[in-house]
Amino acid sequence: MLTTMLIGLFVALVTAEVTGVVPGGLIVPAYLALYLNQPGRIAATLAAAFLALGLFRASARYVLLFGRRRFVFLLLAGALIGQAWFLIWPSLLPASLDLRVIGWVIPGILANNLARQKMIRTLAALAAATVATWALAEVIALF
């Protein structure tokens, strides 16, 4: 796990420096790479990030949200959506569907980067950095 996290930080930093697009935050690709074999958890995390982003955009019409306020709002919204997901989702579907959100801050960090950058570019950089992190971690695990 530590190796994957360090590789993920390195890959995300290189991606951000080379392309100018932060791949959803510097730690997000590493966490997604850890759960790449559980696509339901990645889908739930992306859904929570998009819900937090939607809540931010709806709230930004009435409240001044920029800079630190935006970041904290999105972190809190992502964490609250993740917790609500954890409490409500199991009662809606069978337990065999593992659709839990990854971490408390990952959806908020991802939502913050989606709010700051263009969505398609951010998601493309996130996908590339996640797969590169996973591949490098697998290669290193062979040795």
Coordinates of C-alpha atoms in Angstrom, one line a residue:
M1 CA 0.0 0.0 0.0
L2 CA 2.8 2.4 0.9
T3 CA 4.6 1.7 -2.3
T4 CA 1.4 2.4 -4.3
M5 CA 0.8 5.6 -2.5
L6 CA 4.4 6.9 -3.1
I7 CA 4.2 5.8 -6.8
G8 CA 0.8 7.5 -7.1
L9 CA 2.2 10.8 -5.6
F10 CA 5.1 10.7 -8.0
V11 CA 2.9 9.9 -11.1
A12 CA 0.4 12.6 -10.2
L13 CA 3.1 15.2 -9.7
V14 CA 4.7 14.3 -13.0
T15 CA 1.3 14.3 -14.7
A16 CA 0.6 17.8 -13.3
E17 CA 4.0 19.2 -14.2
V18 CA 4.0 17.8 -17.8
T19 CA 0.4 18.4 -18.8
G20 CA -0.5 21.2 -16.5
V21 CA -3.6 19.3 -15.4
V22 CA -3.8 18.0 -11.8
P23 CA -5.3 14.5 -12.0
G24 CA -8.0 15.0 -9.5
G25 CA -5.6 15.9 -6.7
L26 CA -2.2 14.5 -5.9
I27 CA -3.4 11.6 -3.7
V28 CA -6.5 10.6 -5.6
P29 CA -4.8 8.5 -8.4
A30 CA -3.0 6.4 -5.7
Y31 CA -6.2 5.7 -3.8
L32 CA -8.1 4.8 -7.0
A33 CA -5.2 2.5 -8.1
L34 CA -5.5 0.7 -4.8
Y35 CA -9.1 -0.1 -5.6
L36 CA -8.8 -0.6 -9.4
N37 CA -9.9 -4.2 -8.9
Q38 CA -13.2 -3.0 -7.4
P39 CA -14.9 -0.8 -10.1
G40 CA -18.0 -0.4 -7.9
R41 CA -16.0 1.5 -5.3
I42 CA -14.4 3.7 -8.0
A43 CA -17.9 4.4 -9.5
A44 CA -19.3 5.3 -6.1
T45 CA -16.4 7.6 -5.4
L46 CA -16.8 9.4 -8.7
A47 CA -20.6 9.7 -8.1
A48 CA -20.0 11.2 -4.7
A49 CA -17.5 13.7 -6.2
F50 CA -20.0 14.7 -8.9
L51 CA -22.8 15.1 -6.3
A52 CA -20.5 17.3 -4.2
L53 CA -19.7 19.3 -7.3
G54 CA -23.4 19.7 -8.1
L55 CA -24.1 20.8 -4.5
F56 CA -21.3 23.3 -4.8
R57 CA -22.5 24.8 -8.0
A58 CA -26.1 25.1 -6.6
S59 CA -24.8 26.7 -3.4
A60 CA -22.4 29.0 -5.2
R61 CA -25.3 31.0 -6.5
Y62 CA -26.2 32.1 -3.0
V63 CA -23.0 31.9 -1.0
L64 CA -19.5 33.3 -1.8
L65 CA -17.4 30.1 -2.3
F66 CA -13.9 30.5 -3.6
G67 CA -10.4 29.6 -2.4
R68 CA -10.3 27.9 1.0
R69 CA -14.0 28.2 1.4
R70 CA -14.7 26.3 -1.8
F71 CA -12.1 23.6 -0.8
V72 CA -13.5 23.2 2.7
F73 CA -17.1 23.2 1.4
L74 CA -16.2 20.5 -1.2
L75 CA -14.3 18.4 1.4
L76 CA -17.3 18.6 3.8
A77 CA -19.8 17.9 1.1
G78 CA -17.8 14.9 -0.2
A79 CA -17.5 13.5 3.3
L80 CA -21.1 14.0 4.1
I81 CA -22.2 12.4 0.8
G82 CA -19.8 9.5 1.4
Q83 CA -21.2 9.0 4.9
A84 CA -24.8 9.3 3.7
W85 CA -24.0 6.8 0.9
F86 CA -22.5 4.4 3.6
L87 CA -25.6 4.6 5.7
I88 CA -28.4 4.6 3.0
W89 CA -27.0 2.5 0.1
P90 CA -26.9 -0.9 1.9
S91 CA -30.6 -0.7 2.6
L92 CA -31.4 -0.1 -1.0
L93 CA -29.5 -2.9 -2.8
P94 CA -28.2 -6.3 -1.9
A95 CA -24.9 -6.6 0.1
S96 CA -23.2 -8.3 -2.8
L97 CA -22.9 -4.9 -4.5
D98 CA -19.8 -3.3 -3.0
L99 CA -20.6 0.3 -3.9
R100 CA -18.9 2.1 -1.1
V101 CA -17.1 5.5 -1.4
I102 CA -13.3 5.4 -1.1
G103 CA -12.2 7.4 1.9
W104 CA -13.6 10.5 3.5
V105 CA -11.7 13.2 1.6
I106 CA -11.1 11.6 -1.8
P107 CA -14.5 12.7 -3.2
G108 CA -14.0 16.3 -2.0
I109 CA -10.5 16.6 -3.3
L110 CA -11.6 15.2 -6.7
A111 CA -14.6 17.6 -6.7
N112 CA -12.4 20.5 -6.0
N113 CA -10.2 19.7 -8.9
L114 CA -13.2 19.2 -11.1
A115 CA -14.4 22.6 -10.1
R116 CA -11.1 24.3 -10.8
Q117 CA -10.2 22.6 -14.2
K118 CA -12.1 21.3 -17.2
M119 CA -13.9 18.2 -16.4
I120 CA -12.9 16.0 -19.3
R121 CA -9.3 16.9 -19.0
T122 CA -9.3 16.2 -15.3
L123 CA -11.0 12.9 -15.7
A124 CA -8.6 11.9 -18.5
A125 CA -5.6 12.8 -16.5
L126 CA -7.0 11.0 -13.5
A127 CA -7.6 7.8 -15.5
A128 CA -4.1 7.9 -17.1
A129 CA -2.4 8.6 -13.7
T130 CA -4.5 5.9 -12.0
V131 CA -3.6 3.2 -14.6
A132 CA 0.0 4.3 -14.7
T133 CA 0.2 4.1 -10.9
W134 CA -1.4 0.6 -10.8
A135 CA 0.9 -0.7 -13.6
L136 CA 4.1 0.6 -11.9
A137 CA 3.0 -0.8 -8.6
E138 CA 2.4 -4.2 -10.2
V139 CA 5.7 -4.2 -11.9
I140 CA 7.5 -3.2 -8.7
A141 CA 5.6 -5.9 -6.8
L142 CA 7.2 -8.5 -9.1
F143 CA 10.6 -7.7 -7.7

